[in-house]
Amino acid sequence: DKGGYKHFMAKEIAEQPSVISACLSAYLTESGVALPDPGIDFTTIDRLTISACGTAYLAGLTAKYWFEQVAGLPVDVDIASEFRYREPPIPPKTAALFISQSGETADTLAALRYCRDKASVVWSVVNVPESSIARESDLALPIHAGIEIGVASTKAFTCQLTVLLLLALKAAEDRGRLTPERRDDILTALRALPGTFNAALGRDEVIAQAARRLSEARDILFLGRGLMYPLAHEGALKLKEISYIHAEAYASGELKHGPIALIDKNVPVVVLAPKDSLFEKTVSNMQEVMARGGQVLLVTDSAGAAIAGNDVWKVIQMPEVPEILTPILYALPAQLLAYHTAIAKGTDVDQPRNLAKSVTVE
Ligand code: M6R
């Protein structure tokens, strides 16, 4: 049942305020982050190794920034199909974490089985609690996104991010890295996130307009720095999957090491840049793109738009959130851009060619 929407993907995008809220209620009590038994004690862990595929991998890549910056915990993130065959050494006091919407992805499950007897503990972040990956973990954390039908993962991604951020906060607390003030600020903003998401859904029409132009492009680049770098990959992946337009993501700082050669007036460049601590640097990369005729679509907040919004082709303005929450909120414009571009191209949004919802074979 599409609940009045044209596509499951549109319904699932719109459900995000309510599923993020469900996810928060499952893990956040008055007193802070609460995990199901047997719980997690990050003081016993020196390192985290994360494996996953596709969008779940990109949630893991985002989590690396959170765990390292907020909790000071070193994290390796791998594409599960690479991890499983590389025979990576697993040092003592390593927790292995697997992220999977379906909980049945063959490569992710094989990566988990590789870690079974080597890692101190095996955790998973899944949408299907009775899945193989959940069953074979010491602790499975459900994301409470509800059934996801669209092949392009949307609400599962933002719920994965929500759980991963809560885990990073728990790690920061256990490791004595979080002042009570910072913790309270983040938790307050997290509790407000469903409302913020609702407000951001109001940008749908502006995004649809921009997407009509994107749908005429042959190649599109996505740029981001820091927490926006994994999300640039997610924006490009979503766009490729459902609109079949070639899209690539780069860390903004990598631009001058090669990809800037691609820029001309026919290559739209989506720049994901809230007014965060790295904003000025991203803006200077953006200016390099514009100096070569590149058409920039800037996704930012009001402070960012005031500084850098004038000369770009289009601005999509998001509500303000603390920097740490930007990956969750900015997933929404990335999803909507892909969705509306696919609609403008007339492709099959829910059943894109050559793709299956769950990849249970290698
Ligand atoms: O079920 P999983 O989360 O393990 O699936 C992993 C990928 O196959 C999945 O995220 C895929 O990349 C999506 N189609 C992305 O939208």
PDB file of C-alpha atoms and ligand atoms in Angstrom, residues 53-56 99-105 108 133 151-153 160 234 237-238 241 355-359, ligand 1:
ATOM      1  CA  CYS A  53      27.382  -2.755   1.323  1.00  0.00           C
ATOM      2  CA  GLY A  54      25.887   0.101  -0.687  1.00  0.00           C
ATOM      3  CA  THR A  55      23.924   2.650   1.284  1.00  0.00           C
ATOM      4  CA  ALA A  56      24.555   0.778   4.546  1.00  0.00           C
ATOM      5  CA  ILE A  99      25.069  -2.606   9.016  1.00  0.00           C
ATOM      6  CA  SER A 100      22.304  -4.026   6.826  1.00  0.00           C
ATOM      7  CA  GLN A 101      18.722  -3.039   6.128  1.00  0.00           C
ATOM      8  CA  SER A 102      17.689  -6.563   5.083  1.00  0.00           C
ATOM      9  CA  GLY A 103      20.084  -8.405   7.377  1.00  0.00           C
ATOM     10  CA  GLU A 104      20.527 -10.936   4.560  1.00  0.00           C
ATOM     11  CA  THR A 105      23.155  -9.380   2.282  1.00  0.00           C
ATOM     12  CA  THR A 108      27.913  -8.607   4.836  1.00  0.00           C
ATOM     13  CA  ILE A 133      22.828 -10.999  10.416  1.00  0.00           C
ATOM     14  CA  VAL A 151      14.843  -0.635  -3.974  1.00  0.00           C
ATOM     15  CA  ALA A 152      16.518   2.699  -3.296  1.00  0.00           C
ATOM     16  CA  SER A 153      17.085   2.772   0.443  1.00  0.00           C
ATOM     17  CA  GLN A 160      20.774   3.612  10.496  1.00  0.00           C
ATOM     18  CA  GLU A 234      24.959   8.539  -1.051  1.00  0.00           C
ATOM     19  CA  LEU A 237      24.485   6.349  -5.576  1.00  0.00           C
ATOM     20  CA  LYS A 238      20.797   7.185  -5.250  1.00  0.00           C
ATOM     21  CA  GLU A 241      20.278   3.718  -9.134  1.00  0.00           C
ATOM     22  CA  LEU A 355      18.653  -4.160  -9.194  1.00  0.00           C
ATOM     23  CA  ALA A 356      17.186  -6.298  -6.413  1.00  0.00           C
ATOM     24  CA  LYS A 357      16.117  -5.065  -2.995  1.00  0.00           C
ATOM     25  CA  SER A 358      18.125  -7.671  -1.193  1.00  0.00           C
ATOM     26  CA  VAL A 359      21.403  -9.039  -2.603  1.00  0.00           C
TER      27      VAL A 359
HETATM   28  O1  M6R B   1      20.038  -4.845   2.954  1.00  0.00           O
HETATM   29  P1  M6R B   1      21.359  -4.140   2.971  1.00  0.00           P
HETATM   30  O2  M6R B   1      21.333  -2.876   3.764  1.00  0.00           O
HETATM   31  O3  M6R B   1      22.493  -5.028   3.437  1.00  0.00           O
HETATM   32  O4  M6R B   1      21.652  -3.752   1.477  1.00  0.00           O
HETATM   33  C1  M6R B   1      22.855  -3.174   1.098  1.00  0.00           C
HETATM   34  C2  M6R B   1      22.777  -2.592  -0.298  1.00  0.00           C
HETATM   35  O5  M6R B   1      22.463  -3.608  -1.222  1.00  0.00           O
HETATM   36  C3  M6R B   1      21.735  -1.477  -0.396  1.00  0.00           C
HETATM   37  O6  M6R B   1      21.968  -0.446   0.523  1.00  0.00           O
HETATM   38  C4  M6R B   1      21.732  -0.876  -1.817  1.00  0.00           C
HETATM   39  O7  M6R B   1      22.938  -0.190  -2.057  1.00  0.00           O
HETATM   40  C5  M6R B   1      20.517   0.045  -1.979  1.00  0.00           C
HETATM   41  N1  M6R B   1      19.796  -0.308  -3.170  1.00  0.00           N
HETATM   42  C6  M6R B   1      20.888   1.515  -2.015  1.00  0.00           C
HETATM   43  O8  M6R B   1      19.804   2.335  -2.247  1.00  0.00           O
END
